[in-house]
mmCIF file of C-alpha atoms in Angstrom:
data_model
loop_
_atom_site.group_PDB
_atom_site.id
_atom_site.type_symbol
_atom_site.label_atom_id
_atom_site.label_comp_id
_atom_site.label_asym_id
_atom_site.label_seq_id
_atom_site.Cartn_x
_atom_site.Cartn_y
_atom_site.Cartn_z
ATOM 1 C CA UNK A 815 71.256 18.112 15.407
ATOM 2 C CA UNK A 816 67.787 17.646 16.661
ATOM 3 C CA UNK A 817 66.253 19.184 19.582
ATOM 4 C CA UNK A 818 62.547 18.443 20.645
ATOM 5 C CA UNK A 819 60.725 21.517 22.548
ATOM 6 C CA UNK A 820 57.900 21.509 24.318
ATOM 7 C CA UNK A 821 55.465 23.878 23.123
ATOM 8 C CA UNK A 822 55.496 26.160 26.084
ATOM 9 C CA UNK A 823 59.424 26.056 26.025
ATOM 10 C CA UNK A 824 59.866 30.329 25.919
ATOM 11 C CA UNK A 825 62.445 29.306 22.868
ATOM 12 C CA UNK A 826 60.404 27.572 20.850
ATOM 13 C CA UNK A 827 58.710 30.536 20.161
ATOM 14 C CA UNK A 828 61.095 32.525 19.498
ATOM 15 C CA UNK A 829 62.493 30.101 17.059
ATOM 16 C CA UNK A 830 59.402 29.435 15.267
ATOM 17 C CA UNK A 831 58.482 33.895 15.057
ATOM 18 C CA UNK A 832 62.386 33.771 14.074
ATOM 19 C CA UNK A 833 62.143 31.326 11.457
ATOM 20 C CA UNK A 834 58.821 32.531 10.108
ATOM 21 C CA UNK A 835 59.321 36.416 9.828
ATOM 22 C CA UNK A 836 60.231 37.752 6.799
ATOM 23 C CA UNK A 837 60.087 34.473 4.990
ATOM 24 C CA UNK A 838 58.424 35.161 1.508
ATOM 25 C CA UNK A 839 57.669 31.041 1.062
ATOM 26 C CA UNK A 840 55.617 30.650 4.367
ATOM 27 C CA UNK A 841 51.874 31.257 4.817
ATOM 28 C CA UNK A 842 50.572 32.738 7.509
ATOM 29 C CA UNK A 843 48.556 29.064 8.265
ATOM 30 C CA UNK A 844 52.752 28.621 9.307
ATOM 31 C CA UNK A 845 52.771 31.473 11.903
ATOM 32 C CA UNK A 846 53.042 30.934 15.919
ATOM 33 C CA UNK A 847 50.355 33.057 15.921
ATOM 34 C CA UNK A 848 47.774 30.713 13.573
ATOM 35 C CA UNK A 849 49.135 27.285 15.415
ATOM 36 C CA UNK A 850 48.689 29.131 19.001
ATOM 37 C CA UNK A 851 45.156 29.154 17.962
ATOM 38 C CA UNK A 852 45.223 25.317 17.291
ATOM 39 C CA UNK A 853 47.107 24.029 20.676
ATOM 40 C CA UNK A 854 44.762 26.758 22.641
ATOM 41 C CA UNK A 855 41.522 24.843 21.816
ATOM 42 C CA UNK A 856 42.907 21.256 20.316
ATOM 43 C CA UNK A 857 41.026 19.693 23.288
ATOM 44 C CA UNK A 858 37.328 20.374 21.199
ATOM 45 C CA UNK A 859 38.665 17.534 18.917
ATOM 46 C CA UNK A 860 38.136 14.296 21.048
ATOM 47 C CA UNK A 861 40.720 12.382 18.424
ATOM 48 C CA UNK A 862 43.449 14.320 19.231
ATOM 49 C CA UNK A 863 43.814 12.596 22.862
ATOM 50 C CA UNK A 864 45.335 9.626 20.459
ATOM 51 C CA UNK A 865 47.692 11.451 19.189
ATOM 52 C CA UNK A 866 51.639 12.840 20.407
ATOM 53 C CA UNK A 867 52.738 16.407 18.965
ATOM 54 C CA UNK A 868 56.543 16.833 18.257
ATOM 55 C CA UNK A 869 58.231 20.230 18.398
ATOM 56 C CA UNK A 870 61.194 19.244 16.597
ATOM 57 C CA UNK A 871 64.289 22.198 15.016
ATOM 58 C CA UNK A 872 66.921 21.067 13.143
ATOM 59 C CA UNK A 873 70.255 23.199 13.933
ATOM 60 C CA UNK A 874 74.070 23.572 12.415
ATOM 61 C CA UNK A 875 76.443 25.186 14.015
ATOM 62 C CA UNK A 876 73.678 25.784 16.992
ATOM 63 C CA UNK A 877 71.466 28.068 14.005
ATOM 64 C CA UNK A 878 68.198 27.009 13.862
ATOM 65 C CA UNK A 879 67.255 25.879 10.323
ATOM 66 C CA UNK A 880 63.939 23.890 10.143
ATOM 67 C CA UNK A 881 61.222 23.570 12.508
ATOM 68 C CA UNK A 882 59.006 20.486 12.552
ATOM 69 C CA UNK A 883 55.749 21.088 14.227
ATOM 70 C CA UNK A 884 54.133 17.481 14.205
ATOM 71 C CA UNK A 885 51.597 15.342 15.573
ATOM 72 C CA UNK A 886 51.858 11.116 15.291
ATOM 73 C CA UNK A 887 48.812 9.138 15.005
ATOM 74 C CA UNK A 888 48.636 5.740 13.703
ATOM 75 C CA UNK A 889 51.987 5.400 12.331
ATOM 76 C CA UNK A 890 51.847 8.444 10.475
ATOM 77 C CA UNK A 891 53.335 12.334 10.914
ATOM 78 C CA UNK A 892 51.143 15.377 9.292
ATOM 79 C CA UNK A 893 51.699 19.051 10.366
ATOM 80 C CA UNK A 894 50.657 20.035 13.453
ATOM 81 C CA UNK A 895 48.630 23.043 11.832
ATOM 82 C CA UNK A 896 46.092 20.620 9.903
ATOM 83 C CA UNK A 897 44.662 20.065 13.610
ATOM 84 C CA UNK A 898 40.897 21.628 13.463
ATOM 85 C CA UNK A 899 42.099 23.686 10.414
ATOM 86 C CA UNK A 900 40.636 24.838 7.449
ATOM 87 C CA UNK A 901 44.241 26.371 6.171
ATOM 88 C CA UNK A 902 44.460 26.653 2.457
ATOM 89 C CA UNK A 903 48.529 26.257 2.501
ATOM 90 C CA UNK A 904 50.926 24.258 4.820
ATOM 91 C CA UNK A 905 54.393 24.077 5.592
ATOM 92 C CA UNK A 906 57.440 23.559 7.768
ATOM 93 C CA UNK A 907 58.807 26.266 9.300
ATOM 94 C CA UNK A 908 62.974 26.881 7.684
ATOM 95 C CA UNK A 909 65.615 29.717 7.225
ATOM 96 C CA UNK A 910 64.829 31.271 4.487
ATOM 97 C CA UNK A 911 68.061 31.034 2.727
ATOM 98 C CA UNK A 912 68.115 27.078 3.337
ATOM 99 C CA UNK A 913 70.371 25.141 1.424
ATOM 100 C CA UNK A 914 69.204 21.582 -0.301
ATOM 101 C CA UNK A 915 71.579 19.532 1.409
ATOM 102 C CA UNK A 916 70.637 20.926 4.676
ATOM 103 C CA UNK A 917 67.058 20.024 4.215
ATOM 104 C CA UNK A 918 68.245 16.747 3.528
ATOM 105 C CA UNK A 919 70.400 16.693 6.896
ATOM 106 C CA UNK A 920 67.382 17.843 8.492
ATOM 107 C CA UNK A 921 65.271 14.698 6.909
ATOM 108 C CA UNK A 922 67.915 12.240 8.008
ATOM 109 C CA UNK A 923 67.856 13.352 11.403
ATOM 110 C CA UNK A 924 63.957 13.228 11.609
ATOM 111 C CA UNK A 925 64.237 9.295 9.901
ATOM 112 C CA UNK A 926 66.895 8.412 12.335
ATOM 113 C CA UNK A 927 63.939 9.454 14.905
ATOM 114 C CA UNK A 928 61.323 8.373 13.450
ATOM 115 C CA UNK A 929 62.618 5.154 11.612
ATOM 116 C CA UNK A 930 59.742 3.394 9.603
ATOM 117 C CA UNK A 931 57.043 5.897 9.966
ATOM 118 C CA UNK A 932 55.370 7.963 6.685
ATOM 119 C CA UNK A 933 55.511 11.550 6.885
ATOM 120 C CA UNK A 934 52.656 12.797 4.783
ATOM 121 C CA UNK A 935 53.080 16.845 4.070
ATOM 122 C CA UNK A 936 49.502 18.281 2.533
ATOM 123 C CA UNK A 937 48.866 21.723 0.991
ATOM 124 C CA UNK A 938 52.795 22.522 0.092
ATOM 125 C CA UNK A 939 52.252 25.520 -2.065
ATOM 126 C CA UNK A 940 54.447 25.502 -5.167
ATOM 127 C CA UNK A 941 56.063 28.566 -4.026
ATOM 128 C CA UNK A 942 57.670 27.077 -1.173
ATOM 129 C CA UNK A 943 61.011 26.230 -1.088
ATOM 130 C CA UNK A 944 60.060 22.910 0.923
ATOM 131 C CA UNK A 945 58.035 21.993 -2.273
ATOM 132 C CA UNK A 946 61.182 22.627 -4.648
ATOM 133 C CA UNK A 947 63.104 19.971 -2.808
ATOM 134 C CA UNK A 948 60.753 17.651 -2.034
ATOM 135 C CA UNK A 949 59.905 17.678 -5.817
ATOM 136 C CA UNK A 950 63.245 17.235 -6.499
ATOM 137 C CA UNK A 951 63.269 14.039 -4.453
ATOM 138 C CA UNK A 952 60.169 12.665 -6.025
ATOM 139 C CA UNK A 953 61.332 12.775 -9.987
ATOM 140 C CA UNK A 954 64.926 11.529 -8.275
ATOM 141 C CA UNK A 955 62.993 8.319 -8.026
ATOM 142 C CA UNK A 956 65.348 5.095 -7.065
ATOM 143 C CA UNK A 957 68.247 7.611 -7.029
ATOM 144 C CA UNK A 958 66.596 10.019 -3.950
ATOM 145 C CA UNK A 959 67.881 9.915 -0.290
ATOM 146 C CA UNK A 960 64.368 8.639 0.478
ATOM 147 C CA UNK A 961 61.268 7.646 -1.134
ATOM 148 C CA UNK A 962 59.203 10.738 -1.403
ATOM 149 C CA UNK A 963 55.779 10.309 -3.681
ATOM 150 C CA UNK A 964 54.106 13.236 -5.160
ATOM 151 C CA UNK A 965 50.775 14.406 -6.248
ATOM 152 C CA UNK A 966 48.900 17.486 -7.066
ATOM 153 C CA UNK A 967 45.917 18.191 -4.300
ATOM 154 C CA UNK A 968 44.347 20.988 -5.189
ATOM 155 C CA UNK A 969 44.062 24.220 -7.193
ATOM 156 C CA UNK A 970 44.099 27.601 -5.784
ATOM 157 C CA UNK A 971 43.557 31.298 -7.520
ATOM 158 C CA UNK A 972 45.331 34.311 -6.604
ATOM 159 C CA UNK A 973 44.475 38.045 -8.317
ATOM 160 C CA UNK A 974 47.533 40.105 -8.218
ATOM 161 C CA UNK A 975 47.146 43.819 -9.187
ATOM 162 C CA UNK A 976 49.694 46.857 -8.885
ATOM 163 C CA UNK A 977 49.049 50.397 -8.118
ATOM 164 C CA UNK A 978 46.287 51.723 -10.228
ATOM 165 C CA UNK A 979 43.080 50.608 -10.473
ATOM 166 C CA UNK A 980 42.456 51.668 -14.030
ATOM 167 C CA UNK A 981 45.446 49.752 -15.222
ATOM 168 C CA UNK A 982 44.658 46.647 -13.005
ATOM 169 C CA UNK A 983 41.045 46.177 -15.042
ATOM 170 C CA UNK A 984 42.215 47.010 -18.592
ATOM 171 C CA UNK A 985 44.617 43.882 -18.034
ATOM 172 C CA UNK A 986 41.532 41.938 -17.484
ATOM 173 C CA UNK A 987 39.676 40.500 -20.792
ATOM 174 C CA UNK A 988 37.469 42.507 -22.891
ATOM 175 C CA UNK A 989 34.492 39.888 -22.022
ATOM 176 C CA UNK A 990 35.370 40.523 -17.900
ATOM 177 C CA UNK A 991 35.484 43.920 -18.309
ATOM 178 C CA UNK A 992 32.221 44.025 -19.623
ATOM 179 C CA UNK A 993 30.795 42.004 -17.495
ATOM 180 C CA UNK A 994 31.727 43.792 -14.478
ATOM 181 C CA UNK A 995 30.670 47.017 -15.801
ATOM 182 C CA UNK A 996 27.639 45.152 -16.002
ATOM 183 C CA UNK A 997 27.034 44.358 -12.552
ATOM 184 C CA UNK A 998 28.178 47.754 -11.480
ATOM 185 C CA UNK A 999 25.237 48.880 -13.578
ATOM 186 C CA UNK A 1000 22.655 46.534 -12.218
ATOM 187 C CA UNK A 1001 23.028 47.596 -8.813
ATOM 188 C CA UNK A 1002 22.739 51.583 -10.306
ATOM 189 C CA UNK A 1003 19.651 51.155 -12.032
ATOM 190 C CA UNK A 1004 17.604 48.818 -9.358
ATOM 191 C CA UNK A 1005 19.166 51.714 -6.751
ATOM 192 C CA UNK A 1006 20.253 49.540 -4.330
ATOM 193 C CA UNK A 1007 23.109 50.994 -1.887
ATOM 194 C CA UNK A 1008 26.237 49.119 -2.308
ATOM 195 C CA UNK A 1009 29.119 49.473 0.349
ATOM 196 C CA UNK A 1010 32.041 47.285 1.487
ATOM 197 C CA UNK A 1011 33.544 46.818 5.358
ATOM 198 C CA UNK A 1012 36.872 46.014 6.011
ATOM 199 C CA UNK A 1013 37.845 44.599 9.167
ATOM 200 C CA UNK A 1014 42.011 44.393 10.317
ATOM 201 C CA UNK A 1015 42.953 42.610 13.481
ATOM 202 C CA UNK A 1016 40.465 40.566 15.839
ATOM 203 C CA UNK A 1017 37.280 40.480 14.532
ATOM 204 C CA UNK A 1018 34.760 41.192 17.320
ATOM 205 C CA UNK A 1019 31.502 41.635 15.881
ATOM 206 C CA UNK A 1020 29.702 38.564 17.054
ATOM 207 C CA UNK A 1021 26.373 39.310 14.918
ATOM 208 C CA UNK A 1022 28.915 39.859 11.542
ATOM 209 C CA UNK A 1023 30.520 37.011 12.363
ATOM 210 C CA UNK A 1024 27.357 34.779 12.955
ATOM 211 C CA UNK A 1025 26.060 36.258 9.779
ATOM 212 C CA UNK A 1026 29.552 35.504 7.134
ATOM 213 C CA UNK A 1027 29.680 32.084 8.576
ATOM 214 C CA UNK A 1028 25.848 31.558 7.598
ATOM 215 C CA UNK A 1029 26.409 32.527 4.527
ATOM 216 C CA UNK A 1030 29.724 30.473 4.294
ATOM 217 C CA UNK A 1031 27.732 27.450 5.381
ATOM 218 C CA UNK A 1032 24.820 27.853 3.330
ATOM 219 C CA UNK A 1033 27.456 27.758 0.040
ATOM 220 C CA UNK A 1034 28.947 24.947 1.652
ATOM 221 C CA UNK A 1035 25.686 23.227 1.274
ATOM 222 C CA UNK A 1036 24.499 24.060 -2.382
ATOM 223 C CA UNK A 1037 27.729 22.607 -3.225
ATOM 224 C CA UNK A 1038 27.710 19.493 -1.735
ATOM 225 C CA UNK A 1039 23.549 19.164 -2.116
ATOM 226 C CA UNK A 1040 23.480 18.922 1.884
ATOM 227 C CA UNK A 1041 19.830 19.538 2.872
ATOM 228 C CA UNK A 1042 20.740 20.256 6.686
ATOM 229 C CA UNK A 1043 22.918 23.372 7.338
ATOM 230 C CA UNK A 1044 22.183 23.629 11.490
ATOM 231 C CA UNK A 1045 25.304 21.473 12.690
ATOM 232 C CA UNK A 1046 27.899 22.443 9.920
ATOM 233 C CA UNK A 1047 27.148 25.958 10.539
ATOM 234 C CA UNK A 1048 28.090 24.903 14.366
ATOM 235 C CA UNK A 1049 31.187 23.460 13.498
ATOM 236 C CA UNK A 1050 32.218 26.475 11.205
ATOM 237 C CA UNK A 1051 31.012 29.289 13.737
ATOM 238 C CA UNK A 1052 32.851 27.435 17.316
ATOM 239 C CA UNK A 1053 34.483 24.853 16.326
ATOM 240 C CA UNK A 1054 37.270 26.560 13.624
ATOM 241 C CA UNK A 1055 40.653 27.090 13.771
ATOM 242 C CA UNK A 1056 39.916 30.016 11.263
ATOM 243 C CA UNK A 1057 37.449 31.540 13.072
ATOM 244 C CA UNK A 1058 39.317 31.580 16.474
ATOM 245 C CA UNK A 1059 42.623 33.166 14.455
ATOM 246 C CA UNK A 1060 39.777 36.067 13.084
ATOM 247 C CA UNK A 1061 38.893 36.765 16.619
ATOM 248 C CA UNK A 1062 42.715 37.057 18.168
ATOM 249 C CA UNK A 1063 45.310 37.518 15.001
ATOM 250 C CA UNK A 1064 46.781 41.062 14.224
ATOM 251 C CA UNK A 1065 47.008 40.109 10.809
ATOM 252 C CA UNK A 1066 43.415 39.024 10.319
ATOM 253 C CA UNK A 1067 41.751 40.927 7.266
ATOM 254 C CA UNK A 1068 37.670 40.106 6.447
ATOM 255 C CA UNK A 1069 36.019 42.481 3.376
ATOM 256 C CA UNK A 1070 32.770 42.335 4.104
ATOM 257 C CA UNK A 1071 30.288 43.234 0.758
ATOM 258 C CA UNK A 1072 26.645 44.652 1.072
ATOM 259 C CA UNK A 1073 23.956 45.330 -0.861
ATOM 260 C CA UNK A 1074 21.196 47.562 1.139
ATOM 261 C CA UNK A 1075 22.953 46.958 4.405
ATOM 262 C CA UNK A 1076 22.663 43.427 3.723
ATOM 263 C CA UNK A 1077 25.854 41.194 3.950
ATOM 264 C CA UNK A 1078 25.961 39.144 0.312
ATOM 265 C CA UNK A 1079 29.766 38.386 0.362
ATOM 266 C CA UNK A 1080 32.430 38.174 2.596
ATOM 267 C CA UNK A 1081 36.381 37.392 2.099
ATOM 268 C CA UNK A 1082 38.075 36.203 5.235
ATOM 269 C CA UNK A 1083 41.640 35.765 5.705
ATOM 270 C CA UNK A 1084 45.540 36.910 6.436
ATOM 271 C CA UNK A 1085 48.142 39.027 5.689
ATOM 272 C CA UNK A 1086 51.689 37.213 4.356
ATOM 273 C CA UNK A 1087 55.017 38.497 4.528
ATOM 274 C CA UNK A 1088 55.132 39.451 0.712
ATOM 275 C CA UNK A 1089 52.532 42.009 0.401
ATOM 276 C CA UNK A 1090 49.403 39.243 -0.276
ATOM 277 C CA UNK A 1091 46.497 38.098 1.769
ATOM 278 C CA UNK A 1092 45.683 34.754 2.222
ATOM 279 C CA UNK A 1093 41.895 33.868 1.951
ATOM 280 C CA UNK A 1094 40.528 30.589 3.386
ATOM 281 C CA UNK A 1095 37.356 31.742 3.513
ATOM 282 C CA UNK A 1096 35.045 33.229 0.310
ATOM 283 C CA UNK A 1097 31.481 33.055 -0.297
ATOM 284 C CA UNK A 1098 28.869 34.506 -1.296
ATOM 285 C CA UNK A 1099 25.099 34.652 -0.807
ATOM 286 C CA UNK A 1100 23.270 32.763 -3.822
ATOM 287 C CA UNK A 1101 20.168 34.983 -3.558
ATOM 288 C CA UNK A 1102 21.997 37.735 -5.191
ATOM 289 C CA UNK A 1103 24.329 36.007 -7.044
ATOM 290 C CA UNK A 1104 22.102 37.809 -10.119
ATOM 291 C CA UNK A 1105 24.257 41.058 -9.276
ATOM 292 C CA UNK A 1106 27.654 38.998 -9.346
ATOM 293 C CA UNK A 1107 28.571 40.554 -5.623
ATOM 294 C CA UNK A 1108 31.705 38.531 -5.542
ATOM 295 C CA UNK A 1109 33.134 40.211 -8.689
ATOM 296 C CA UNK A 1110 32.542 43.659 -6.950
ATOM 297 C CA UNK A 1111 33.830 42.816 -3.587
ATOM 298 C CA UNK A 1112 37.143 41.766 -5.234
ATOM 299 C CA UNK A 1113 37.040 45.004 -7.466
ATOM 300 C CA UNK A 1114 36.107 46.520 -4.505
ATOM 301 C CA UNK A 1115 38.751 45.120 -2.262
ATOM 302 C CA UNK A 1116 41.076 46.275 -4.635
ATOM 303 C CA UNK A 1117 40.499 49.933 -4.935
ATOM 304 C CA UNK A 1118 40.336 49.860 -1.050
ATOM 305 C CA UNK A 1119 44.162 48.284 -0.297
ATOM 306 C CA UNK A 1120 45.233 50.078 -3.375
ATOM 307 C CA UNK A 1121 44.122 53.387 -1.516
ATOM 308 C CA UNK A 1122 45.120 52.492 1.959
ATOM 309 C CA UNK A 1123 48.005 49.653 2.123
ATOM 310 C CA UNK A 1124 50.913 48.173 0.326
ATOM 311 C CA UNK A 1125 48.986 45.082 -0.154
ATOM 312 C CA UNK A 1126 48.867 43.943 -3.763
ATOM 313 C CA UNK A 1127 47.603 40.572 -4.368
ATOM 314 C CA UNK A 1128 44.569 38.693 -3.222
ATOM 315 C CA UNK A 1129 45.314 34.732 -2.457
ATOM 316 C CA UNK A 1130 41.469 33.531 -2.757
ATOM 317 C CA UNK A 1131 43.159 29.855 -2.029
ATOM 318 C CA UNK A 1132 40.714 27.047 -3.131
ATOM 319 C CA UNK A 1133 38.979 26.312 -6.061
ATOM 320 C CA UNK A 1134 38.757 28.048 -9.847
ATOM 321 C CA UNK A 1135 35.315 29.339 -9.948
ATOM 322 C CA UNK A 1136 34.898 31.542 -13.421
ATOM 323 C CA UNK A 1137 34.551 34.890 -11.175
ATOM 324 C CA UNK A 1138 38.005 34.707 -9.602
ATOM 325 C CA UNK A 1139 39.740 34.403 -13.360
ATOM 326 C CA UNK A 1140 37.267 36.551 -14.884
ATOM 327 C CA UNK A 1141 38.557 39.378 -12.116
ATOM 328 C CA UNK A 1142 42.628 38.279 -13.310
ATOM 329 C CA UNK A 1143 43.116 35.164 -11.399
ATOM 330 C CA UNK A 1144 46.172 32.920 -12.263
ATOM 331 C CA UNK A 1145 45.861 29.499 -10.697
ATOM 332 C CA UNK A 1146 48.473 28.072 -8.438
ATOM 333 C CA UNK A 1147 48.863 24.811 -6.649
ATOM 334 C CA UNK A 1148 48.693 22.682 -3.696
ATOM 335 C CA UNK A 1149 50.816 18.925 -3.043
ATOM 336 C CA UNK A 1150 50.756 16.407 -1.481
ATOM 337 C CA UNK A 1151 53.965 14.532 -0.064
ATOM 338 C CA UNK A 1152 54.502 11.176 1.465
ATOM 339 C CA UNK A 1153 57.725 10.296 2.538
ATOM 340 C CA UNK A 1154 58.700 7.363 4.186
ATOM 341 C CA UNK A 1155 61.055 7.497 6.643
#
C-alpha cells in the first residue's frame, strides 16, 4: 500500500527519523534533518514553482518500509533532496532489513501511480541496499520487472583509519609517508604556527564561514578556469542547501586548518550512522598548497576524532585527487538509475 503525506503531516516525520535511524546504508544527505533544510528555503529556487513534491511510504502489514521523497517536473521523478543541494550521496529512505521482493512491491505501487513517467535516482552509493537491487534489475535486462538502466556517475574517496594513529600511517605507502613527514617539516623549519578547529553542531561563525566558502569558491574556479568568482561565491555562501544544514544540523562537523591564524583548508560535512563523516565540502587554499595543508588537516583530523570520538572514517565524497589516496583513500562510487515506470 501507498500512502502520500504531506510534508507537515506530524507522521511523516516520524516515519522518515524512523526509517532513517540506525540505518548503516543511508547518508545523512537522507536525513529529515538535511531535507528540512531544503523545503525550509526551496522558494530561493524560482524553478521549483513548476514542480509537485510527493511524500510517498510504501507499507505491509501497516509497517512502513520505503519512503519516497519526490518532486515531478517535466515528466520526470528525482529525489526530493537534489533540490538546491550539493549532497555527495542520495537515496530513498527503507527499513533497513528490506527484503528484494518488497522493494519490488514498493516499485509496482509507485508505477501503478505514476504510469509512464522515468524515475531517474542520482548519487546511489554502492553501499546502499537500494543500489544492490536496482543493479540487480539493470543486468536482469529483458527479464527485470521494469526497465531500469545503469551507469556509473561519479567517484568518491573515503580514508578509513582505526584506533591508533601510528598504525593508521604505517598502512599508508612508504612514498606518502614520506611525503607527509615532509610537509610536517616545512611548516617546522619556516616556523609558521600550525593549528586545526573543529566545529560540531550549527556552525555560527559568520566571518569563518564567509572565509571557507571563499576559499571553496576560489578552488571552484581554478578548476573550471572561471575568471569571475563574485556571484558563485554568492550562490555557495546564501544560496546552499549545505551551508544552511552547517548552520542548524546537530550532526554538522567542519575541521578547519591554519597556518599562522590563517584559514588554508577546511573539511565540511556530517556525521552517518556507522561511525563516518560525510564531506561535501573540501578545499583548500592554492597559495599554500606548497605546504600540502590538505594532507595535514586529514592527518590532523585524524589524531583529533581518534582522541575525542568513535568516529573512524573520513567520507571526502567527490573526486580522486592524489592527496586523498596518498593519506589511505579507497575509492567508492556513485550511480545513476533511470527507471521507467
Amino acid at each position: 500500500m501507498l500512502t502520500m503525506y504531506k510534508w507537515d503531516d506530524p507522521a511523516l516525520k516520524q516515519i522518515w527519523q524512523t526509517l532513517y535511524a540506525d540505518n548503516s546504508y543511508l547518508f545523512p544527505y537522507s536525513s529529515w534533518e538535511y531535507n528540512e533544510q531544503i523545503y525550509k528555503y526551496i522558494k530561493v529556487k524560482p524553478s521549483s514553482m513548476f514542480q509537485k513534491n510527493y511524500f510517498l511510504v510504501y507499507e505491509e502489514e501497516k509497517k512502513p518500509l520505503v519512503l519516497f521523497p519526490l518532486y515531478l517536473k517535466k515528466n520526470k521523478l528525482r529525489l526530493f533532496g537534489e533540490n538546491i543541494s550539493g549532497a555527495g550521496h542520495l537515496d530513498l529512505l527503507y527499513d533497513a532489513a528490506i527484503t528484494t521482493k518488497q522493494f519490488e512491491n514498493a516499485f509496482s505501487e509507485l508505477k501503478s501511480m505514476f504510469p509512464g513517467k522515468t524515475l531517474e535516482l542520482r548519487m546511489i552509493n554502492e553501499r546502499s541496499k537500494l543500489f544492490n537491487f536496482l543493479k540487480g534489475m539493470a543486468e536482469a535486462g529483458a527479464a527485470a520487472v521494469f526497465p531500469v538502466k545503469a551507469e556509473e556517475e561519479r567517484v568518491c574517496v573515503k580514508v578509513p583509519f582505526n584506533d591508533n594513529y601510528e598504525e593508521y600511517e604505517k598502512g599508508l605507502s612508504r612514498n606518502a609517508r614520506s611525503n607527509l613527514h615532509k610537509a610536517y617539516s616545512k611548516v617546522r623549519r619556516n616556523e609558521l604556527d600550525m593549528s586545526l578547529k573543529v566545529i560540531q553542531g550549527p556552525f555560527t561563525d559568520k566571518a569563518l564561514l564567509s572565509e571557507a566558502m571563499k576559499i571553496y569558491t576560489k578552488r571552484e574556479s581554478e578548476r573550471k578556469n572561471r575568471r569571475m568568482d563574485f556571484i558563485p561565491y554568492i550562490k555557495h555562501r546564501y544560496f546552499s542547501a549545505l551551508v544552511w544544514a552547517m548552520k542548524n544540523m546537530a550532526s554538522h562537523y567542519t575541521f578547519c586548518f591554519f597556518l599562522n591564524n590563517r584559514l588554508v583548508a577546511f573539511m565540511t560535512g556530517f556525521a552517518t550512522n556507522y561511525n563516518e563523516i560525510v564531506f561535501p565540502y573540501v578545499a583548500i587554499d592554492s597559495k599554500y598548497g606548497s605546504y600540502a595543508p590538505g594532507k595535514l588537516m586529514i592527518g590532523e583530523s585524524i589524531k583529533y576524532l581518534q582522541e575525542h570520538t568513535l568516529i573512524r572514517g573520513l567520507d571526502l565524497s567527490r573526486g580522486d585527487e592524489r592527496y586523498k589516496l596518498e593519506m589511505g583513500g579507497v575509492r567508492h562510487y556513485n550511480y545513476r538509475f533511470e527507471i521507467q515506470l
